[in-house]
PDB file of C-alpha atoms in Angstrom:
ATOM      1  CA  UNK Y  81      -6.842  60.509 -25.956  1.00  0.00           C
ATOM      2  CA  UNK Y  82      -5.258  58.856 -22.547  1.00  0.00           C
ATOM      3  CA  UNK Y  83      -6.774  61.255 -20.244  1.00  0.00           C
ATOM      4  CA  UNK Y  84     -10.396  61.357 -21.403  1.00  0.00           C
ATOM      5  CA  UNK Y  85      -9.852  56.987 -20.877  1.00  0.00           C
ATOM      6  CA  UNK Y  86      -8.716  57.798 -17.734  1.00  0.00           C
ATOM      7  CA  UNK Y  87     -11.665  60.223 -17.371  1.00  0.00           C
ATOM      8  CA  UNK Y  88     -14.199  58.138 -18.248  1.00  0.00           C
ATOM      9  CA  UNK Y  89     -12.489  54.575 -16.290  1.00  0.00           C
ATOM     10  CA  UNK Y  90     -15.740  53.394 -14.322  1.00  0.00           C
ATOM     11  CA  UNK Y  91     -13.933  52.605 -11.233  1.00  0.00           C
ATOM     12  CA  UNK Y  92     -11.755  54.105  -8.475  1.00  0.00           C
ATOM     13  CA  UNK Y  93      -8.756  52.692  -8.270  1.00  0.00           C
ATOM     14  CA  UNK Y  94      -7.698  54.650  -5.250  1.00  0.00           C
ATOM     15  CA  UNK Y  95     -10.188  52.873  -3.016  1.00  0.00           C
ATOM     16  CA  UNK Y  96      -8.995  49.615  -3.178  1.00  0.00           C
ATOM     17  CA  UNK Y  97      -5.615  50.801  -1.770  1.00  0.00           C
ATOM     18  CA  UNK Y  98      -7.535  52.276   1.122  1.00  0.00           C
ATOM     19  CA  UNK Y  99      -9.841  49.751   2.142  1.00  0.00           C
ATOM     20  CA  UNK Y 100      -7.750  46.642   1.314  1.00  0.00           C
ATOM     21  CA  UNK Y 101      -6.473  46.739   5.360  1.00  0.00           C
ATOM     22  CA  UNK Y 102     -10.083  46.821   5.850  1.00  0.00           C
ATOM     23  CA  UNK Y 103     -10.430  42.639   5.116  1.00  0.00           C
ATOM     24  CA  UNK Y 104      -7.138  41.174   7.228  1.00  0.00           C
ATOM     25  CA  UNK Y 105      -9.504  40.487   9.795  1.00  0.00           C
ATOM     26  CA  UNK Y 106     -12.074  39.138   7.286  1.00  0.00           C
ATOM     27  CA  UNK Y 107      -9.198  37.198   5.102  1.00  0.00           C
ATOM     28  CA  UNK Y 108      -8.102  35.074   9.074  1.00  0.00           C
ATOM     29  CA  UNK Y 109     -11.487  33.800   8.803  1.00  0.00           C
ATOM     30  CA  UNK Y 110     -11.552  32.611   5.827  1.00  0.00           C
ATOM     31  CA  UNK Y 111      -7.654  30.680   6.760  1.00  0.00           C
ATOM     32  CA  UNK Y 112      -8.842  29.940  10.063  1.00  0.00           C
ATOM     33  CA  UNK Y 113     -12.289  27.929   7.969  1.00  0.00           C
ATOM     34  CA  UNK Y 114     -10.442  25.878   5.588  1.00  0.00           C
ATOM     35  CA  UNK Y 115      -7.914  25.089   7.649  1.00  0.00           C
ATOM     36  CA  UNK Y 116     -10.433  23.867   9.811  1.00  0.00           C
ATOM     37  CA  UNK Y 117     -11.732  22.250   7.097  1.00  0.00           C
ATOM     38  CA  UNK Y 118      -8.633  20.306   5.830  1.00  0.00           C
ATOM     39  CA  UNK Y 119      -7.937  19.800   9.256  1.00  0.00           C
ATOM     40  CA  UNK Y 120     -10.824  17.472  10.153  1.00  0.00           C
ATOM     41  CA  UNK Y 121     -11.230  16.283   6.251  1.00  0.00           C
ATOM     42  CA  UNK Y 122      -7.519  14.590   6.343  1.00  0.00           C
ATOM     43  CA  UNK Y 123      -9.071  13.100   9.009  1.00  0.00           C
ATOM     44  CA  UNK Y 124     -11.952  11.861   7.463  1.00  0.00           C
ATOM     45  CA  UNK Y 125     -10.329  10.804   4.432  1.00  0.00           C
ATOM     46  CA  UNK Y 126      -7.462   9.240   6.208  1.00  0.00           C
ATOM     47  CA  UNK Y 127     -10.527   6.761   8.183  1.00  0.00           C
ATOM     48  CA  UNK Y 128     -12.431   6.587   4.820  1.00  0.00           C
ATOM     49  CA  UNK Y 129      -9.360   5.413   3.090  1.00  0.00           C
ATOM     50  CA  UNK Y 130      -9.167   2.848   5.517  1.00  0.00           C
ATOM     51  CA  UNK Y 131     -12.640   1.363   4.709  1.00  0.00           C
ATOM     52  CA  UNK Y 132     -11.802   1.420   1.215  1.00  0.00           C
ATOM     53  CA  UNK Y 133      -9.097  -0.647   1.233  1.00  0.00           C
ATOM     54  CA  UNK Y 134     -10.572  -2.273   4.141  1.00  0.00           C
ATOM     55  CA  UNK Y 135     -11.561  -6.315   3.787  1.00  0.00           C
ATOM     56  CA  UNK Y 136     -14.286  -5.714   5.846  1.00  0.00           C
ATOM     57  CA  UNK Y 137     -17.364  -5.336   3.625  1.00  0.00           C
ATOM     58  CA  UNK Y 138     -19.447  -2.971   5.689  1.00  0.00           C
ATOM     59  CA  UNK Y 139     -16.405  -0.822   5.974  1.00  0.00           C
ATOM     60  CA  UNK Y 140     -16.304  -0.589   2.231  1.00  0.00           C
ATOM     61  CA  UNK Y 141     -20.134  -0.208   1.941  1.00  0.00           C
ATOM     62  CA  UNK Y 142     -19.896   2.550   4.176  1.00  0.00           C
ATOM     63  CA  UNK Y 143     -16.973   4.681   2.370  1.00  0.00           C
ATOM     64  CA  UNK Y 144     -18.033   3.795  -1.128  1.00  0.00           C
ATOM     65  CA  UNK Y 145     -22.201   5.360  -0.132  1.00  0.00           C
ATOM     66  CA  UNK Y 146     -20.254   8.607   1.084  1.00  0.00           C
ATOM     67  CA  UNK Y 147     -18.072   9.177  -1.126  1.00  0.00           C
ATOM     68  CA  UNK Y 148     -20.355   9.330  -4.373  1.00  0.00           C
ATOM     69  CA  UNK Y 149     -23.017  10.926  -2.152  1.00  0.00           C
ATOM     70  CA  UNK Y 150     -20.658  13.644  -0.820  1.00  0.00           C
ATOM     71  CA  UNK Y 151     -19.106  13.730  -4.585  1.00  0.00           C
ATOM     72  CA  UNK Y 152     -22.199  13.686  -6.632  1.00  0.00           C
ATOM     73  CA  UNK Y 153     -23.464  16.820  -5.206  1.00  0.00           C
ATOM     74  CA  UNK Y 154     -22.889  20.178  -4.920  1.00  0.00           C
ATOM     75  CA  UNK Y 155     -20.859  21.538  -1.480  1.00  0.00           C
ATOM     76  CA  UNK Y 156     -23.390  24.312  -1.558  1.00  0.00           C
ATOM     77  CA  UNK Y 157     -26.550  22.426  -1.650  1.00  0.00           C
ATOM     78  CA  UNK Y 158     -24.197  20.679   2.026  1.00  0.00           C
ATOM     79  CA  UNK Y 159     -23.803  23.623   3.587  1.00  0.00           C
ATOM     80  CA  UNK Y 160     -27.272  24.322   2.984  1.00  0.00           C
ATOM     81  CA  UNK Y 161     -28.668  20.622   4.638  1.00  0.00           C
ATOM     82  CA  UNK Y 162     -26.267  21.174   7.412  1.00  0.00           C
ATOM     83  CA  UNK Y 163     -27.316  24.772   8.104  1.00  0.00           C
ATOM     84  CA  UNK Y 164     -31.314  25.040   7.101  1.00  0.00           C
ATOM     85  CA  UNK Y 165     -32.019  21.090   7.071  1.00  0.00           C
ATOM     86  CA  UNK Y 166     -30.610  20.070  10.146  1.00  0.00           C
ATOM     87  CA  UNK Y 167     -32.990  22.785  12.252  1.00  0.00           C
ATOM     88  CA  UNK Y 168     -35.241  20.727  13.060  1.00  0.00           C
ATOM     89  CA  UNK Y 169     -32.638  18.441  15.107  1.00  0.00           C
ATOM     90  CA  UNK Y 170     -29.910  20.736  15.706  1.00  0.00           C
ATOM     91  CA  UNK Y 171     -29.405  23.699  15.557  1.00  0.00           C
ATOM     92  CA  UNK Y 172     -25.873  24.209  14.237  1.00  0.00           C
ATOM     93  CA  UNK Y 173     -24.369  28.515  13.952  1.00  0.00           C
ATOM     94  CA  UNK Y 174     -22.985  29.636  11.172  1.00  0.00           C
ATOM     95  CA  UNK Y 175     -19.522  28.810  11.212  1.00  0.00           C
ATOM     96  CA  UNK Y 176     -19.635  25.293  12.535  1.00  0.00           C
ATOM     97  CA  UNK Y 177     -21.933  24.876   9.962  1.00  0.00           C
ATOM     98  CA  UNK Y 178     -19.157  25.912   7.346  1.00  0.00           C
ATOM     99  CA  UNK Y 179     -16.300  23.571   9.068  1.00  0.00           C
ATOM    100  CA  UNK Y 180     -18.419  20.765   8.995  1.00  0.00           C
ATOM    101  CA  UNK Y 181     -19.620  20.746   5.046  1.00  0.00           C
ATOM    102  CA  UNK Y 182     -15.642  21.615   3.773  1.00  0.00           C
ATOM    103  CA  UNK Y 183     -14.774  19.327   6.503  1.00  0.00           C
ATOM    104  CA  UNK Y 184     -17.040  16.709   4.773  1.00  0.00           C
ATOM    105  CA  UNK Y 185     -16.623  17.212   1.815  1.00  0.00           C
ATOM    106  CA  UNK Y 186     -12.710  17.669   1.692  1.00  0.00           C
ATOM    107  CA  UNK Y 187     -13.574  14.371   3.555  1.00  0.00           C
ATOM    108  CA  UNK Y 188     -14.894  12.533   0.142  1.00  0.00           C
ATOM    109  CA  UNK Y 189     -11.997  13.856  -1.849  1.00  0.00           C
ATOM    110  CA  UNK Y 190      -8.687  13.305   0.424  1.00  0.00           C
ATOM    111  CA  UNK Y 191      -9.755   9.608   1.163  1.00  0.00           C
ATOM    112  CA  UNK Y 192      -9.883   9.198  -2.135  1.00  0.00           C
ATOM    113  CA  UNK Y 193      -6.712  10.708  -2.581  1.00  0.00           C
ATOM    114  CA  UNK Y 194      -5.375   8.235   0.451  1.00  0.00           C
ATOM    115  CA  UNK Y 195      -6.760   5.509  -1.179  1.00  0.00           C
ATOM    116  CA  UNK Y 196      -4.720   5.867  -4.834  1.00  0.00           C
ATOM    117  CA  UNK Y 197      -1.590   6.858  -3.032  1.00  0.00           C
ATOM    118  CA  UNK Y 198      -2.539   3.247  -0.488  1.00  0.00           C
ATOM    119  CA  UNK Y 199      -2.674   1.139  -3.515  1.00  0.00           C
ATOM    120  CA  UNK Y 200       0.141   2.285  -5.486  1.00  0.00           C
ATOM    121  CA  UNK Y 201       2.142   1.063  -3.043  1.00  0.00           C
ATOM    122  CA  UNK Y 202       4.113  -2.340  -4.301  1.00  0.00           C
ATOM    123  CA  UNK Y 203       2.510  -5.071  -2.691  1.00  0.00           C
ATOM    124  CA  UNK Y 204       6.330  -6.769  -2.087  1.00  0.00           C
ATOM    125  CA  UNK Y 205       6.101  -3.900   0.529  1.00  0.00           C
ATOM    126  CA  UNK Y 206       3.572  -5.467   3.087  1.00  0.00           C
ATOM    127  CA  UNK Y 207       4.850  -9.504   2.137  1.00  0.00           C
ATOM    128  CA  UNK Y 208       7.808  -8.361   2.796  1.00  0.00           C
ATOM    129  CA  UNK Y 209       6.951  -6.470   6.660  1.00  0.00           C
ATOM    130  CA  UNK Y 210       4.594  -9.225   7.669  1.00  0.00           C
ATOM    131  CA  UNK Y 211       7.477 -11.886   6.552  1.00  0.00           C
ATOM    132  CA  UNK Y 212       9.250 -10.327   9.563  1.00  0.00           C
ATOM    133  CA  UNK Y 213       6.997 -10.540  11.922  1.00  0.00           C
ATOM    134  CA  UNK Y 214       5.110  -7.143  11.551  1.00  0.00           C
ATOM    135  CA  UNK Y 215       1.392  -7.261  11.819  1.00  0.00           C
ATOM    136  CA  UNK Y 216      -0.979  -5.536   9.142  1.00  0.00           C
ATOM    137  CA  UNK Y 217      -1.288  -2.577  11.188  1.00  0.00           C
ATOM    138  CA  UNK Y 218       2.661  -2.199  12.582  1.00  0.00           C
ATOM    139  CA  UNK Y 219       3.221  -2.374   8.743  1.00  0.00           C
ATOM    140  CA  UNK Y 220       1.098   0.202   7.652  1.00  0.00           C
ATOM    141  CA  UNK Y 221       1.915   3.461  10.709  1.00  0.00           C
ATOM    142  CA  UNK Y 222       5.591   2.593   9.643  1.00  0.00           C
ATOM    143  CA  UNK Y 223       6.242   0.979   6.241  1.00  0.00           C
ATOM    144  CA  UNK Y 224       2.987   1.897   4.234  1.00  0.00           C
ATOM    145  CA  UNK Y 225       2.199   4.884   5.277  1.00  0.00           C
ATOM    146  CA  UNK Y 226       5.006   6.978   5.193  1.00  0.00           C
ATOM    147  CA  UNK Y 227       5.519   6.349   1.643  1.00  0.00           C
ATOM    148  CA  UNK Y 228       1.728   7.155   0.878  1.00  0.00           C
ATOM    149  CA  UNK Y 229       1.192  10.258   1.938  1.00  0.00           C
ATOM    150  CA  UNK Y 230       4.631  11.178   0.138  1.00  0.00           C
ATOM    151  CA  UNK Y 231       3.558  10.345  -3.081  1.00  0.00           C
ATOM    152  CA  UNK Y 232      -0.044  11.777  -1.520  1.00  0.00           C
ATOM    153  CA  UNK Y 233       1.506  15.611  -0.682  1.00  0.00           C
ATOM    154  CA  UNK Y 234       0.368  16.951  -4.835  1.00  0.00           C
ATOM    155  CA  UNK Y 235      -2.600  16.261  -4.912  1.00  0.00           C
ATOM    156  CA  UNK Y 236      -3.601  17.373  -1.377  1.00  0.00           C
ATOM    157  CA  UNK Y 237      -2.009  20.091  -1.877  1.00  0.00           C
ATOM    158  CA  UNK Y 238      -4.247  20.788  -5.050  1.00  0.00           C
ATOM    159  CA  UNK Y 239      -7.134  20.082  -2.909  1.00  0.00           C
ATOM    160  CA  UNK Y 240      -6.033  22.256   0.084  1.00  0.00           C
ATOM    161  CA  UNK Y 241      -6.045  25.845  -2.566  1.00  0.00           C
ATOM    162  CA  UNK Y 242      -9.938  23.902  -3.900  1.00  0.00           C
ATOM    163  CA  UNK Y 243     -10.638  24.040  -0.168  1.00  0.00           C
ATOM    164  CA  UNK Y 244      -9.667  27.852   0.892  1.00  0.00           C
ATOM    165  CA  UNK Y 245     -11.823  29.012  -3.306  1.00  0.00           C
ATOM    166  CA  UNK Y 246     -14.811  26.299  -1.917  1.00  0.00           C
ATOM    167  CA  UNK Y 247     -14.743  28.852   1.663  1.00  0.00           C
ATOM    168  CA  UNK Y 248     -15.861  31.083  -0.130  1.00  0.00           C
ATOM    169  CA  UNK Y 249     -19.373  30.055   0.594  1.00  0.00           C
ATOM    170  CA  UNK Y 250     -19.855  30.099   3.968  1.00  0.00           C
ATOM    171  CA  UNK Y 251     -20.646  33.886   2.873  1.00  0.00           C
ATOM    172  CA  UNK Y 252     -23.414  32.034   1.930  1.00  0.00           C
ATOM    173  CA  UNK Y 253     -24.889  31.399   5.385  1.00  0.00           C
ATOM    174  CA  UNK Y 254     -23.456  35.022   6.831  1.00  0.00           C
ATOM    175  CA  UNK Y 255     -20.605  33.885   8.045  1.00  0.00           C
ATOM    176  CA  UNK Y 256     -18.298  36.910   7.924  1.00  0.00           C
ATOM    177  CA  UNK Y 257     -15.160  36.278   5.572  1.00  0.00           C
ATOM    178  CA  UNK Y 258     -14.090  37.556   2.255  1.00  0.00           C
ATOM    179  CA  UNK Y 259     -16.753  37.368   0.177  1.00  0.00           C
ATOM    180  CA  UNK Y 260     -19.100  38.713   2.232  1.00  0.00           C
ATOM    181  CA  UNK Y 261     -17.214  41.424   3.578  1.00  0.00           C
ATOM    182  CA  UNK Y 262     -16.789  42.604   0.141  1.00  0.00           C
ATOM    183  CA  UNK Y 263     -20.200  42.707  -0.722  1.00  0.00           C
ATOM    184  CA  UNK Y 264     -21.095  44.175   2.459  1.00  0.00           C
ATOM    185  CA  UNK Y 265     -18.573  47.087   2.008  1.00  0.00           C
ATOM    186  CA  UNK Y 266     -20.003  47.489  -1.557  1.00  0.00           C
ATOM    187  CA  UNK Y 267     -23.074  48.137  -1.063  1.00  0.00           C
ATOM    188  CA  UNK Y 268     -22.672  50.180   1.716  1.00  0.00           C
ATOM    189  CA  UNK Y 269     -20.404  51.817  -0.273  1.00  0.00           C
ATOM    190  CA  UNK Y 270     -21.530  51.405  -4.056  1.00  0.00           C
ATOM    191  CA  UNK Y 271     -18.036  50.662  -4.736  1.00  0.00           C
ATOM    192  CA  UNK Y 272     -18.768  46.660  -5.925  1.00  0.00           C
ATOM    193  CA  UNK Y 273     -15.876  46.217  -8.333  1.00  0.00           C
ATOM    194  CA  UNK Y 274     -13.768  47.389  -6.099  1.00  0.00           C
ATOM    195  CA  UNK Y 275     -14.658  45.792  -3.159  1.00  0.00           C
ATOM    196  CA  UNK Y 276     -14.516  42.551  -5.418  1.00  0.00           C
ATOM    197  CA  UNK Y 277     -10.876  43.074  -6.915  1.00  0.00           C
ATOM    198  CA  UNK Y 278      -9.168  43.510  -3.494  1.00  0.00           C
ATOM    199  CA  UNK Y 279     -10.793  39.995  -2.638  1.00  0.00           C
ATOM    200  CA  UNK Y 280      -9.854  38.503  -5.446  1.00  0.00           C
ATOM    201  CA  UNK Y 281      -6.248  39.896  -4.333  1.00  0.00           C
ATOM    202  CA  UNK Y 282      -6.884  38.644  -0.951  1.00  0.00           C
ATOM    203  CA  UNK Y 283      -7.328  34.957  -2.652  1.00  0.00           C
ATOM    204  CA  UNK Y 284      -4.561  35.187  -4.835  1.00  0.00           C
ATOM    205  CA  UNK Y 285      -2.313  35.960  -2.128  1.00  0.00           C
ATOM    206  CA  UNK Y 286      -4.067  33.213  -0.185  1.00  0.00           C
ATOM    207  CA  UNK Y 287      -3.530  30.775  -2.830  1.00  0.00           C
ATOM    208  CA  UNK Y 288       0.303  31.944  -3.283  1.00  0.00           C
ATOM    209  CA  UNK Y 289       1.483  31.263   0.110  1.00  0.00           C
ATOM    210  CA  UNK Y 290      -0.086  27.896  -0.161  1.00  0.00           C
ATOM    211  CA  UNK Y 291       1.411  26.398  -3.526  1.00  0.00           C
ATOM    212  CA  UNK Y 292       4.686  27.605  -1.775  1.00  0.00           C
ATOM    213  CA  UNK Y 293       4.047  26.149   1.275  1.00  0.00           C
ATOM    214  CA  UNK Y 294       3.595  22.722  -1.047  1.00  0.00           C
ATOM    215  CA  UNK Y 295       6.331  22.988  -3.214  1.00  0.00           C
ATOM    216  CA  UNK Y 296       8.710  23.940  -0.497  1.00  0.00           C
ATOM    217  CA  UNK Y 297       7.041  20.592   1.423  1.00  0.00           C
ATOM    218  CA  UNK Y 298       7.299  18.483  -1.869  1.00  0.00           C
ATOM    219  CA  UNK Y 299      10.777  18.908  -2.147  1.00  0.00           C
ATOM    220  CA  UNK Y 300      11.719  18.397   1.072  1.00  0.00           C
ATOM    221  CA  UNK Y 301      10.014  14.792   1.288  1.00  0.00           C
ATOM    222  CA  UNK Y 302      11.556  14.501  -2.248  1.00  0.00           C
ATOM    223  CA  UNK Y 303      15.373  15.531  -0.601  1.00  0.00           C
ATOM    224  CA  UNK Y 304      14.181  13.633   2.706  1.00  0.00           C
ATOM    225  CA  UNK Y 305      13.705   9.910   0.446  1.00  0.00           C
ATOM    226  CA  UNK Y 306      16.818  10.859  -1.865  1.00  0.00           C
ATOM    227  CA  UNK Y 307      19.070  11.550   2.118  1.00  0.00           C
ATOM    228  CA  UNK Y 308      17.410   7.922   3.278  1.00  0.00           C
ATOM    229  CA  UNK Y 309      18.815   6.599   0.099  1.00  0.00           C
ATOM    230  CA  UNK Y 310      22.297   7.120   0.265  1.00  0.00           C
ATOM    231  CA  UNK Y 311      22.182   6.145   4.265  1.00  0.00           C
ATOM    232  CA  UNK Y 312      20.707   2.895   3.054  1.00  0.00           C
TER     233      UNK Y 312
END
């Protein structure tokens, strides 16, 4: 009976092992898109977070509108607007379009993560820093932001993993990342399920690596805080 089930099994699992190395280049493209999207997104997010906590109404309004629009619309729509919608003004190639869309999308979420981390710091620390002669910007950079960054690590780690999976949408504008590679090889070999399984394995490997890095970073910062506490 077991032999009968195997003979009727619709997928050729040996193809997964044979074709697995073929996806390595596409995996590197996925990682590159994700890394660039995260780096630029963190810069945008930090700026938006500072705008949100600013006393300047104009800057605060800009941040609120940006976050409202980006968080209220899907990433795929944002990608299409950048790639297809802006062609009347400027032609943006597929790869930069994907990076820009991912960065802009992540920037809104990262901005809220940073804002939440900053406002969670006790206001007394800012008052104490100002009382000893520090300027507001110096107190922010030396006292508030280092603590806020530590508190932001867990939600940032989750956002990075979401960004990694969201990068698969780049396939819709012909960026040769993992999902597009799987669809292309599936179409040429008529082994769609096997190719998609390979893609899934790659994503699982990458997200696991991300999780390990975030977990170790969290522990390292936590250990650093304890050691600093002992010194003082």
